[in-house]
Coordinates of C-alpha atoms in Angstrom, one line a residue:
Chain A
X1375 CA 79.4 212.1 68.5
X1376 CA 75.9 213.5 68.6
X1377 CA 77.2 216.8 67.3
X1378 CA 78.9 215.0 64.4
X1379 CA 75.7 213.1 63.7
X1380 CA 73.8 216.4 63.8
X1381 CA 76.2 217.9 61.4
X1382 CA 76.0 215.0 59.0
X1383 CA 72.2 215.1 59.0
X1384 CA 72.2 218.8 58.6
X1385 CA 74.6 218.7 55.7
X1386 CA 72.4 216.1 54.0
X1387 CA 69.3 218.2 54.5
X1388 CA 71.1 221.3 53.2
X1389 CA 72.1 219.5 50.0
X1390 CA 68.7 217.9 49.8
X1391 CA 67.0 221.3 49.9
X1392 CA 68.8 222.3 46.8
X1393 CA 67.4 219.4 44.7
X1394 CA 65.2 220.5 41.9
X1395 CA 62.2 218.6 43.2
X1396 CA 62.4 220.3 46.6
X1397 CA 62.8 223.7 45.0
X1398 CA 59.8 223.0 42.8
X1399 CA 57.8 222.0 45.8
X1400 CA 58.8 225.3 47.5
X1401 CA 57.7 227.2 44.4
X1402 CA 54.4 225.4 44.3
X1403 CA 53.8 226.2 48.0
X1404 CA 54.7 229.8 47.3
X1405 CA 52.4 230.0 44.4
X1406 CA 49.5 228.6 46.4
X1407 CA 50.2 231.1 49.0
X1408 CA 49.7 233.9 46.5
X1409 CA 46.3 232.3 45.6
X1410 CA 45.0 231.2 49.0
X1411 CA 46.8 233.8 51.2
X1412 CA 47.7 231.3 53.9
X1413 CA 50.6 231.8 56.3
X1414 CA 50.5 228.7 58.4
X1415 CA 50.8 225.3 56.9
X1416 CA 50.3 222.0 58.9
X1417 CA 52.3 219.1 57.6
X1418 CA 50.4 215.9 58.1
X1419 CA 51.0 212.2 57.6
X1420 CA 49.3 209.0 58.6
X1421 CA 52.3 207.0 59.9
X1422 CA 55.5 207.8 61.6
X1423 CA 58.6 207.9 59.4
X1424 CA 56.8 209.1 56.3
X1425 CA 58.9 212.2 56.0
X1426 CA 57.0 215.1 57.7
X1427 CA 60.0 216.5 59.5
X1428 CA 62.3 216.0 56.5
X1429 CA 59.7 217.8 54.4
X1430 CA 59.5 220.6 56.9
X1431 CA 63.2 221.1 57.1
X1432 CA 63.9 220.8 53.4
X1433 CA 60.9 223.0 52.5
X1434 CA 61.9 225.6 55.0
X1435 CA 65.4 225.9 53.4
X1436 CA 64.1 225.8 49.9
X1437 CA 61.3 228.3 50.6
X1438 CA 63.9 230.8 52.1
X1439 CA 66.0 230.3 49.0
X1440 CA 63.1 231.0 46.8
X1441 CA 61.3 233.8 48.6
X1442 CA 64.0 235.1 50.8
X1443 CA 61.5 235.1 53.6
X1444 CA 62.2 233.5 57.0
X1445 CA 60.3 230.4 57.9
X1446 CA 59.1 229.3 61.3
X1447 CA 58.8 225.7 62.0
X1448 CA 56.7 224.8 65.0
X1449 CA 57.2 221.4 66.5
X1450 CA 53.9 220.3 67.9
X1451 CA 55.0 216.9 69.0
X1452 CA 55.2 216.5 72.7
X1453 CA 56.4 212.9 72.7
X1454 CA 58.4 211.7 69.7
X1455 CA 59.0 208.1 68.7
X1456 CA 62.6 207.0 68.8
X1457 CA 62.8 206.7 65.0
X1458 CA 61.5 210.2 64.3
X1459 CA 63.9 212.8 62.9
X1460 CA 64.4 215.7 65.3
X1461 CA 63.9 219.1 63.8
X1462 CA 66.9 220.6 65.7
X1463 CA 69.0 217.9 64.2
X1464 CA 68.0 218.9 60.7
X1465 CA 68.5 222.6 61.2
X1466 CA 71.2 223.3 63.8
X1467 CA 73.2 225.6 61.7
X1468 CA 73.0 229.3 62.7
X1469 CA 73.0 230.3 59.0
X1470 CA 69.8 228.5 58.5
X1471 CA 67.0 231.1 58.5
X1472 CA 64.4 228.8 59.7
X1473 CA 63.3 229.3 63.3
X1474 CA 62.3 226.4 65.3
X1475 CA 59.7 226.6 68.1
X1476 CA 58.3 223.9 70.3
X1477 CA 54.8 223.6 71.6
X1478 CA 56.0 221.8 74.7
X1479 CA 58.3 224.7 75.5
X1480 CA 55.4 227.1 75.2
X1481 CA 53.4 225.1 77.5
X1482 CA 56.2 225.0 80.0
X1483 CA 57.6 228.4 79.8
X1484 CA 54.8 230.5 78.3
X1485 CA 57.2 231.8 75.6
X1486 CA 59.5 230.3 73.0
X1487 CA 63.2 230.2 73.8
X1488 CA 63.8 231.0 70.1
X1489 CA 66.7 229.4 68.3
X1490 CA 69.5 230.8 70.4
X1491 CA 69.0 231.0 74.1
X1492 CA 69.7 234.5 75.4
X1493 CA 69.5 236.0 72.0
X1494 CA 67.5 239.1 71.4
X1495 CA 63.9 238.2 71.3
X1496 CA 63.4 239.7 67.9
X1497 CA 62.8 236.2 66.9
X1498 CA 61.0 235.4 70.1
X1499 CA 57.5 234.3 70.1
X1500 CA 55.5 235.9 72.8
X1501 CA 52.2 234.4 73.5
X1502 CA 49.5 236.3 71.7
X1503 CA 47.1 235.7 74.4
X1504 CA 48.6 235.3 77.9
X1505 CA 47.4 232.1 79.4
X1506 CA 45.9 230.7 76.3
X1507 CA 43.2 228.2 77.3
X1508 CA 44.3 225.4 75.1
X1509 CA 46.7 224.2 72.4
X1510 CA 44.2 225.1 69.6
X1511 CA 44.1 228.7 70.8
X1512 CA 47.8 228.7 71.3
X1513 CA 48.6 227.6 67.8
X1514 CA 46.0 230.0 66.3
X1515 CA 47.5 232.9 68.1
X1516 CA 51.0 231.9 67.1
X1517 CA 49.9 231.6 63.5
X1518 CA 48.1 234.9 63.4
X1519 CA 50.5 237.0 65.3
X1520 CA 53.6 235.8 63.5
X1521 CA 52.2 235.9 60.1
X1522 CA 53.9 239.2 59.2
X1523 CA 57.2 238.3 60.7
X1524 CA 57.6 235.0 58.8
X1525 CA 56.9 234.2 55.2
X1526 CA 55.7 230.8 56.1
X1527 CA 54.9 229.0 59.4
X1528 CA 55.2 225.2 59.1
X1529 CA 53.6 223.1 61.8
X1530 CA 55.2 219.7 62.2
X1531 CA 52.6 217.3 63.6
X1532 CA 52.5 213.8 65.0
X1533 CA 51.2 211.0 62.8
X1534 CA 47.4 210.8 62.3
X1535 CA 47.5 207.2 63.6
X1536 CA 49.7 208.0 66.6
X1537 CA 48.7 206.0 69.6
X1538 CA 50.2 208.4 72.1
X1539 CA 47.4 210.4 73.6
X1540 CA 49.7 213.0 75.1
X1541 CA 50.4 214.5 71.7
X1542 CA 48.2 217.1 70.3
X1543 CA 45.7 215.8 67.7
X1544 CA 47.2 216.7 64.3
X1545 CA 43.7 217.3 62.9
X1546 CA 43.3 219.9 65.6
X1547 CA 46.5 221.5 64.5
X1548 CA 45.4 221.4 60.8
X1549 CA 42.2 223.2 61.7
X1550 CA 44.1 225.8 63.7
X1551 CA 46.4 226.4 60.7
X1552 CA 45.4 228.2 57.6
X1553 CA 46.1 225.2 55.4
X1554 CA 47.6 221.7 55.4
X1555 CA 49.4 219.3 53.2
X1556 CA 49.7 215.5 53.5
X1557 CA 53.0 213.6 53.1
X1558 CA 52.4 210.3 51.3
X1559 CA 54.8 207.5 51.3
X1560 CA 54.7 203.8 50.5
X1561 CA 53.7 203.1 54.1
X1562 CA 50.3 204.8 53.4
X1563 CA 50.0 203.4 49.9
X1564 CA 50.5 199.9 51.0
X1565 CA 48.4 200.2 54.2
X1566 CA 45.2 198.3 54.5
X1567 CA 41.9 200.1 54.7
X1568 CA 43.3 203.1 52.8
X1569 CA 39.9 204.3 51.9
X1570 CA 38.9 204.5 55.5
X1571 CA 42.0 206.5 56.4
X1572 CA 41.5 208.9 53.6
X1573 CA 38.0 209.6 54.8
X1574 CA 39.6 211.4 57.8
X1575 CA 40.9 214.1 55.4
X1576 CA 37.6 214.8 53.7
X1577 CA 36.9 217.5 56.3
X1578 CA 36.8 220.9 54.7
X1579 CA 38.0 222.6 57.8
X1580 CA 41.4 221.0 57.3
X1581 CA 42.0 223.1 54.2
X1582 CA 44.0 220.4 52.5
X1583 CA 46.0 221.9 49.7
X1584 CA 47.6 218.9 48.3
X1585 CA 50.0 216.0 48.7
X1586 CA 53.7 215.7 49.0
X1587 CA 54.8 212.5 47.5
X1588 CA 57.6 210.6 49.3
X1589 CA 57.4 207.4 47.4
X1590 CA 61.1 207.3 46.8
X1591 CA 61.8 206.8 50.5
X1592 CA 62.7 203.3 51.4
X1593 CA 62.1 202.7 55.1
Chain B
X308 CA 60.0 206.2 40.5
X309 CA 59.8 202.7 41.7
X310 CA 56.6 200.8 41.7
X311 CA 54.9 200.6 45.1
X312 CA 55.0 197.2 46.8
X313 CA 51.7 195.2 47.1
X314 CA 50.1 194.8 50.5
X315 CA 49.2 191.2 51.3
X316 CA 45.6 190.4 52.1
X317 CA 45.1 189.9 55.8
X318 CA 42.4 187.5 57.1
X319 CA 41.3 190.2 59.5
X320 CA 40.5 192.5 56.6
X321 CA 37.9 190.0 55.2
X322 CA 34.9 191.5 57.0
X323 CA 35.9 195.0 55.8
X324 CA 36.5 193.8 52.3
X325 CA 33.1 192.1 52.3
X326 CA 31.6 195.4 53.4
X327 CA 33.6 197.3 50.8
X328 CA 32.5 195.2 47.9
X329 CA 29.0 194.5 49.3
X330 CA 27.3 195.9 46.2
X331 CA 29.3 193.8 43.9
X332 CA 28.6 190.7 46.0
X333 CA 24.9 191.4 46.2
X334 CA 24.6 192.1 42.5
X335 CA 26.6 189.1 41.6
X336 CA 24.6 186.8 43.8
X337 CA 21.2 188.1 42.5
X338 CA 22.4 187.9 39.0
X339 CA 23.6 184.3 39.4
X340 CA 20.2 183.4 41.0
X341 CA 18.3 185.1 38.2
X342 CA 20.3 183.4 35.4
X343 CA 19.9 180.0 37.1
X344 CA 16.3 180.6 37.7
X345 CA 15.6 181.6 34.1
X346 CA 17.8 178.8 32.9
X347 CA 15.9 176.2 34.8
X348 CA 12.8 177.1 32.8
X349 CA 14.6 176.7 29.5
X350 CA 16.4 173.5 30.4
X351 CA 14.2 170.7 29.1
X352 CA 12.6 168.6 31.8
X353 CA 13.3 164.9 31.9
X354 CA 10.8 162.4 33.0
X355 CA 11.9 158.9 34.0
X356 CA 9.8 155.8 34.1
X357 CA 11.5 152.7 35.5
X358 CA 10.8 149.1 36.5
X359 CA 12.6 146.7 38.9
X360 CA 13.3 143.2 37.7
X361 CA 14.7 140.3 39.5
X362 CA 16.3 137.3 37.8
X363 CA 16.4 134.3 40.1
X364 CA 19.3 131.9 40.3
X365 CA 17.3 129.0 38.9
X366 CA 17.2 130.8 35.6
X367 CA 20.7 129.6 35.2
X368 CA 20.1 126.1 36.6
X369 CA 18.6 123.0 35.0
X370 CA 18.3 120.2 37.6
X371 CA 17.5 117.6 35.0
X372 CA 20.4 118.4 32.8
X373 CA 22.7 120.1 35.2
X374 CA 25.7 117.9 34.4
X375 CA 26.0 119.3 30.8
X376 CA 24.3 122.7 31.0
X377 CA 26.5 125.2 32.9
X378 CA 25.0 127.1 35.8
X379 CA 26.0 130.5 37.2
X380 CA 29.3 130.9 39.0
X381 CA 30.2 133.3 41.8
X382 CA 28.3 136.4 42.8
X383 CA 30.3 138.8 40.6
X384 CA 29.8 136.7 37.6
X385 CA 26.1 136.3 38.2
X386 CA 25.5 140.1 38.4
X387 CA 27.5 140.7 35.2
X388 CA 25.7 137.8 33.6
X389 CA 22.2 139.1 34.5
X390 CA 23.1 142.6 33.4
X391 CA 24.4 141.4 30.1
X392 CA 21.2 139.4 29.5
X393 CA 19.2 142.5 30.1
X394 CA 21.3 144.6 27.8
X395 CA 21.1 141.9 25.1
X396 CA 17.5 142.9 24.7
X397 CA 18.5 146.4 23.7
X398 CA 19.2 145.5 20.1
X399 CA 19.7 148.1 17.4
X400 CA 16.5 147.0 15.8
X401 CA 14.6 147.5 19.0
X402 CA 16.1 150.9 19.5
X403 CA 15.3 152.0 16.0
X404 CA 11.8 150.7 16.2
X405 CA 11.1 152.6 19.5
X406 CA 12.9 155.7 18.3
X407 CA 10.8 155.8 15.1
X408 CA 7.5 154.9 16.8
X409 CA 7.6 157.5 19.5
X410 CA 9.3 160.2 17.5
X411 CA 12.5 160.2 19.6
X412 CA 14.7 160.0 16.5
X413 CA 15.3 163.3 14.8
X414 CA 14.0 163.4 11.2
X415 CA 16.8 163.3 8.6
X416 CA 16.4 165.5 5.5
X417 CA 14.5 163.0 3.5
X418 CA 13.4 160.5 6.2
X419 CA 10.5 160.4 8.6
X420 CA 10.4 160.7 12.3
X421 CA 10.0 163.8 14.5
X422 CA 10.8 167.2 13.0
X423 CA 14.1 168.7 14.3
X424 CA 14.1 171.6 16.8
X425 CA 15.5 174.9 15.7
X426 CA 18.7 174.3 17.7
X427 CA 19.2 170.9 16.0
X428 CA 18.5 172.4 12.6
X429 CA 21.1 175.1 13.3
X430 CA 23.6 172.5 14.5
X431 CA 23.0 170.4 11.3
X432 CA 23.5 173.5 9.1
X433 CA 26.7 174.3 10.9
X434 CA 28.0 170.8 10.5
X435 CA 27.1 170.9 6.8
X436 CA 29.1 174.1 6.5
X437 CA 32.1 172.7 8.3
X438 CA 32.0 169.5 6.2
X439 CA 32.1 171.7 3.1
X440 CA 35.2 173.4 4.4
X441 CA 36.8 170.0 5.1
X442 CA 37.1 170.8 8.7
X443 CA 35.0 167.8 9.8
X444 CA 34.0 164.6 8.1
X445 CA 30.7 164.9 6.3
X446 CA 27.9 163.1 8.0
X447 CA 26.2 160.2 6.4
X448 CA 23.0 158.4 7.2
X449 CA 24.9 155.6 9.0
X450 CA 26.7 158.0 11.3
X451 CA 23.5 159.9 11.9
X452 CA 21.7 156.7 12.7
X453 CA 24.5 155.6 14.9
X454 CA 24.3 158.9 16.8
X455 CA 20.6 158.5 17.3
X456 CA 21.1 155.0 18.6
X457 CA 23.7 156.1 21.0
X458 CA 21.4 158.9 22.2
X459 CA 18.6 156.4 22.6
X460 CA 20.8 154.0 24.5
X461 CA 21.9 156.9 26.7
X462 CA 18.4 157.4 27.8
X463 CA 18.2 153.9 29.1
X464 CA 19.6 153.5 32.6
X465 CA 20.4 150.1 34.1
X466 CA 21.8 149.7 37.6
X467 CA 21.8 146.9 40.0
X468 CA 20.1 147.1 43.4
X469 CA 21.8 143.8 44.4
X470 CA 23.2 140.7 42.7
X471 CA 19.8 139.6 41.3
X472 CA 17.7 142.8 41.1
X473 CA 18.0 145.6 38.5
X474 CA 16.4 148.9 38.1
X475 CA 15.8 149.7 34.4
X476 CA 14.6 153.2 33.5
X477 CA 14.0 155.3 30.5
X478 CA 14.2 159.1 30.5
X479 CA 12.6 161.5 28.1
X480 CA 11.2 165.0 28.0
X481 CA 7.6 163.6 27.4
X482 CA 6.3 161.6 30.3
X483 CA 3.9 159.6 28.2
X484 CA 6.7 158.6 25.8
X485 CA 8.9 157.7 28.7
X486 CA 6.1 155.5 30.2
X487 CA 5.3 153.8 26.9
X488 CA 8.9 153.1 26.1
X489 CA 9.5 151.7 29.6
X490 CA 6.6 149.4 29.2
X491 CA 7.8 148.1 25.8
X492 CA 11.3 147.7 27.1
X493 CA 9.9 145.7 30.0
X494 CA 8.1 143.3 27.6
X495 CA 11.1 143.0 25.3
X496 CA 13.5 142.3 28.1
X497 CA 11.3 139.5 29.5
X498 CA 10.9 138.0 26.1
X499 CA 14.6 138.2 25.5
X500 CA 15.3 136.4 28.8
X501 CA 12.8 133.6 27.9
X502 CA 14.2 133.3 24.4
X503 CA 17.8 133.2 25.6
X504 CA 17.1 130.3 28.0
X505 CA 15.0 128.4 25.4
X506 CA 17.6 128.9 22.7
X507 CA 20.3 127.5 25.0
X508 CA 18.3 124.4 25.7
X509 CA 17.4 124.0 22.1
X510 CA 21.1 124.2 21.1
X511 CA 22.0 121.5 23.5
X512 CA 19.1 119.4 22.3
X513 CA 20.1 119.8 18.7
X514 CA 23.7 118.8 19.6
X515 CA 22.4 115.6 21.3
X516 CA 20.2 114.9 18.2
X517 CA 23.2 115.2 16.0
X518 CA 25.3 112.9 18.2
X519 CA 22.5 110.4 18.3
X520 CA 22.3 110.4 14.5
X521 CA 26.0 109.9 14.2
X522 CA 25.9 107.0 16.6
X523 CA 23.0 105.5 14.8
X524 CA 24.8 105.7 11.5
X525 CA 28.0 104.1 12.8
X526 CA 26.1 101.4 14.7
X527 CA 23.9 100.4 11.8
X528 CA 24.7 97.0 10.2
X529 CA 25.6 96.7 6.5
X530 CA 22.4 94.9 5.8
X531 CA 20.5 97.7 7.3
X532 CA 22.6 100.4 5.6
X533 CA 20.3 100.2 2.7
X534 CA 17.3 102.2 1.9
X535 CA 15.1 101.0 4.8
X536 CA 17.5 102.0 7.6
X537 CA 18.4 105.3 6.1
X538 CA 14.8 106.1 5.5
X539 CA 14.0 105.3 9.1
X540 CA 16.9 107.5 10.3
X541 CA 15.7 110.3 8.1
X542 CA 12.2 109.9 9.4
X543 CA 13.5 109.9 12.9
X544 CA 15.5 113.0 12.3
X545 CA 12.5 114.8 10.7
X546 CA 10.3 113.9 13.6
X547 CA 12.8 115.2 16.1
X548 CA 13.1 118.4 14.1
X549 CA 9.3 118.7 14.1
X550 CA 9.2 118.2 17.8
X551 CA 11.7 121.0 18.4
X552 CA 10.0 123.4 16.0
X553 CA 6.5 122.9 17.3
X554 CA 7.7 124.2 20.7
X555 CA 8.3 127.6 19.1
X556 CA 6.1 127.6 16.0
X557 CA 2.6 126.6 15.2
X558 CA 1.5 124.0 12.6
X559 CA 0.8 126.7 10.1
X560 CA 4.5 127.7 10.0
X561 CA 5.9 127.0 6.5
X562 CA 8.9 125.1 7.9
X563 CA 6.7 122.9 10.1
X564 CA 4.4 122.2 7.1
X565 CA 7.4 121.3 4.9
X566 CA 8.7 118.9 7.5
X567 CA 5.2 117.3 7.9
X568 CA 5.2 116.7 4.1
X569 CA 8.6 115.1 4.3
X570 CA 7.5 112.9 7.2
X571 CA 4.6 111.7 5.3
X572 CA 6.7 111.0 2.3
X573 CA 9.3 109.1 4.3
X574 CA 6.6 107.1 6.1
X575 CA 5.1 106.1 2.8
X576 CA 8.5 105.1 1.5
X577 CA 9.2 103.0 4.5
X578 CA 5.8 101.4 4.4
X579 CA 6.2 100.6 0.8
X580 CA 9.6 99.1 1.2
X581 CA 9.6 96.3 3.8
X582 CA 8.1 95.9 7.2
X583 CA 10.9 96.9 9.4
X584 CA 9.4 98.3 12.6
X585 CA 9.8 102.1 12.9
X586 CA 11.2 102.8 16.4
X587 CA 9.5 105.6 18.4
X588 CA 11.3 108.9 18.4
X589 CA 14.0 109.2 20.9
X590 CA 13.9 105.4 21.7
X591 CA 17.2 103.7 21.9
X592 CA 18.4 101.5 19.1
X593 CA 17.5 97.8 19.4
X594 CA 20.1 95.7 21.1
X595 CA 22.5 93.9 18.9
X596 CA 22.6 96.6 16.3
X597 CA 25.9 98.0 17.5
X598 CA 28.5 97.5 20.2
X599 CA 27.3 97.6 23.7
X600 CA 29.3 100.8 24.3
X601 CA 27.6 102.6 21.6
X602 CA 24.3 101.3 22.8
X603 CA 25.0 102.6 26.3
X604 CA 26.0 106.0 25.0
X605 CA 23.0 106.3 22.8
X606 CA 20.7 105.2 25.6
X607 CA 22.2 107.8 27.9
X608 CA 21.9 110.5 25.2
X609 CA 18.3 109.5 24.5
X610 CA 17.5 109.9 28.2
X611 CA 19.0 113.3 28.3
X612 CA 17.1 114.2 25.2
X613 CA 13.9 113.3 26.9
X614 CA 14.9 115.4 29.9
X615 CA 15.6 118.3 27.7
X616 CA 12.3 118.0 26.1
X617 CA 10.7 118.0 29.5
X618 CA 12.7 121.1 30.5
X619 CA 11.7 122.9 27.4
X620 CA 8.1 122.1 27.9
X621 CA 8.3 123.1 31.5
X622 CA 9.9 126.4 30.7
X623 CA 7.3 127.4 28.2
X624 CA 4.6 126.9 30.9
X625 CA 6.4 128.3 34.0
X626 CA 8.3 131.3 32.9
X627 CA 7.5 133.2 36.1
X628 CA 9.7 130.9 38.1
X629 CA 12.8 132.4 36.7
X630 CA 12.3 136.2 37.0
X631 CA 9.9 138.6 38.6
X632 CA 8.9 142.2 38.1
X633 CA 9.1 143.8 41.6
X634 CA 8.0 147.2 40.3
X635 CA 6.2 147.6 37.0
X636 CA 6.7 150.7 34.9
X637 CA 4.7 153.6 36.3
X638 CA 3.7 156.9 34.7
X639 CA 6.1 159.6 35.8
X640 CA 4.2 162.3 37.7
X641 CA 7.1 164.7 38.2
X642 CA 10.4 165.4 36.4
X643 CA 13.6 163.8 37.6
X644 CA 16.7 165.8 38.3
X645 CA 17.1 169.1 40.2
X646 CA 14.1 171.3 40.5
X647 CA 13.9 175.1 40.0
X648 CA 14.5 175.7 43.7
X649 CA 17.8 173.8 43.7
X650 CA 18.8 175.6 40.5
X651 CA 18.1 178.9 42.2
X652 CA 20.1 178.0 45.2
X653 CA 23.0 176.8 43.1
X654 CA 22.8 180.0 41.0
X655 CA 22.9 182.2 44.0
X656 CA 25.9 180.3 45.4
X657 CA 27.7 180.4 42.1
X658 CA 26.9 184.1 41.7
X659 CA 28.2 184.9 45.2
X660 CA 31.4 182.9 44.6
X661 CA 32.1 184.6 41.2
X662 CA 31.4 188.0 42.7
X663 CA 33.7 187.3 45.6
X664 CA 36.4 186.2 43.1
X665 CA 36.0 189.4 41.1
X666 CA 36.1 191.5 44.3
X667 CA 39.3 189.8 45.3
X668 CA 40.9 190.5 41.9
X669 CA 39.7 194.1 42.0
X670 CA 41.2 194.5 45.5
X671 CA 44.4 193.0 44.4
X672 CA 44.9 195.2 41.4
X673 CA 43.6 198.2 43.4
X674 CA 46.3 197.8 45.9
X675 CA 49.0 197.2 43.4
X676 CA 48.0 200.3 41.5
X677 CA 47.6 202.8 44.3
X678 CA 50.0 205.7 43.9
X679 CA 50.2 209.2 45.2
X680 CA 48.4 210.4 42.2
X681 CA 45.6 208.0 43.0
X682 CA 45.3 209.3 46.5
X683 CA 45.4 212.8 45.2
X684 CA 42.6 212.1 42.8
X685 CA 40.7 210.4 45.5
X686 CA 41.0 213.5 47.8
X687 CA 40.5 215.9 45.0
X688 CA 43.8 217.7 45.6
X689 CA 46.9 218.1 43.5
X690 CA 50.3 216.6 44.1
X691 CA 52.4 219.6 45.1
X692 CA 55.7 217.9 44.7
X693 CA 57.9 214.9 45.2
X694 CA 60.6 214.4 47.7
X695 CA 63.6 212.8 46.1
X696 CA 65.5 210.0 47.8
X697 CA 68.0 211.2 50.5
X698 CA 71.6 211.1 49.3
X699 CA 73.7 208.3 50.8
X700 CA 76.9 210.2 50.6
X701 CA 77.4 213.5 52.3
X702 CA 78.8 216.1 49.9
X703 CA 80.3 219.5 50.5
X704 CA 77.7 221.8 52.1
X705 CA 76.9 225.5 51.5
X706 CA 77.3 225.2 47.7
X707 CA 73.9 225.2 46.1
X708 CA 74.2 222.3 43.7
X709 CA 71.2 222.3 41.4
X710 CA 70.4 218.9 39.8

């Protein structure tokens, strides 16, 4: 059942990634890469369910289609909400050329299991610095050391308003990455005190490139 | 792309919204206070001079003639009656006289009175123009005068403190004029009250006179219906008329003089005729000149006539028994109505409320108009792309299907 559900979601994501809007998004990201020379991109949002994981999965597929370069998606969430989409559900297919890594696995094991357990670690992600002191250093090392191997490294983060303290601060991840984008849905547009929330993103160290609009999404 | 839904305003957001729009609220409040403060200087001040008058119940009573002169009824009637007596003094002639004398009436084009202010001149020109275009009826002197009278009447305030006591005041922009007009109104109202009571008594007395004359005519014998009797009756009527007139007028009044001449002529005629004794005025007819019933009636009426004469004479000497001025008109030392401080407070409050309303409207439209592009502009970054809606139906995978 879970496998069937996984397949269904994956099929939808695959079709979704072929939509013109998603491909256009991938082109824009690629164009910005040429200008700003970034390799890691943190995907941020304020609220859960705004579409970060969907954006990461769809963008990864579309980016590969556009640039023919592999994409690494790093899942920085340590504790997800029940309503969140799981990355591995979106991209279970072995044909998908997006690798998925998890920050929690790195913390546990010290190295990424890669996409296929037991597979050659050509896609493995050794720690750049053994015994990295903190998550910030860990993410920075991942981003820097895998920059040549992957065309793009996407960092899927927890919501900026997440109450769970065990998760890594998404702003920290954004600072560790080379650039960041914000996924905006109706949840944010209709939220009270929007101005106060947006002030969080005025930090230049976040390297905010732009917004990804997800207004079409009906929760 | 569908329009974003509008977020409802939560009560917990009010402090934040107040902080967010604090500049607008401060500016609006200060502006309201400034406008009100300046306006209070341009609004013409009104000064009011008033007096307090009491009309006692005995004004409406006449012990001597109480059986045929009606007295006041219940309390509600008495208050209305007193107020109507006071208002009766405010005749159009009095209002016109006061308005002209103190320059309260605005000068018409060709008339006298006070010159019109620029605002009134402009208003008049505008009305003239509208009348030319047949939008309004052209004004005529009567309507102008009527307006002036209404304005003048509007400046007079009459309200009751209790059933018998009334506060009568006059408001005007000039304190001296307000005081003078209040004084004149006080005098006119008192005079009107006195005249009203006197006229009432005189009317009753004239009615009794006429009835007595009728009875005298019907009771007189044929032998006396000749010249002598009629002359005596005429003389009696003339003397009665003289008695009533001398209460109000002096001997030099033309009417009194005319009646004196007539009296002398009649007396000469009677004396030259025969020696029938002239009865004293108001005395009953001698017995045997008519039926006993008529005699009784005439005697009773003659008695009442005497009482009325006594009441009229008493009233002319003791007017103060019927009303009293508890508070005479005083010169107003300060303007009536709200002062500049109250205007300022009102203006500040009004400005604050208006600014709050504008802030609420702005917040409402701000929320309803927030889109991704708005957020992007706010952050100074572009919108990189839009994620379309997820398909509901799962289609065949692995075939790139471009839309």
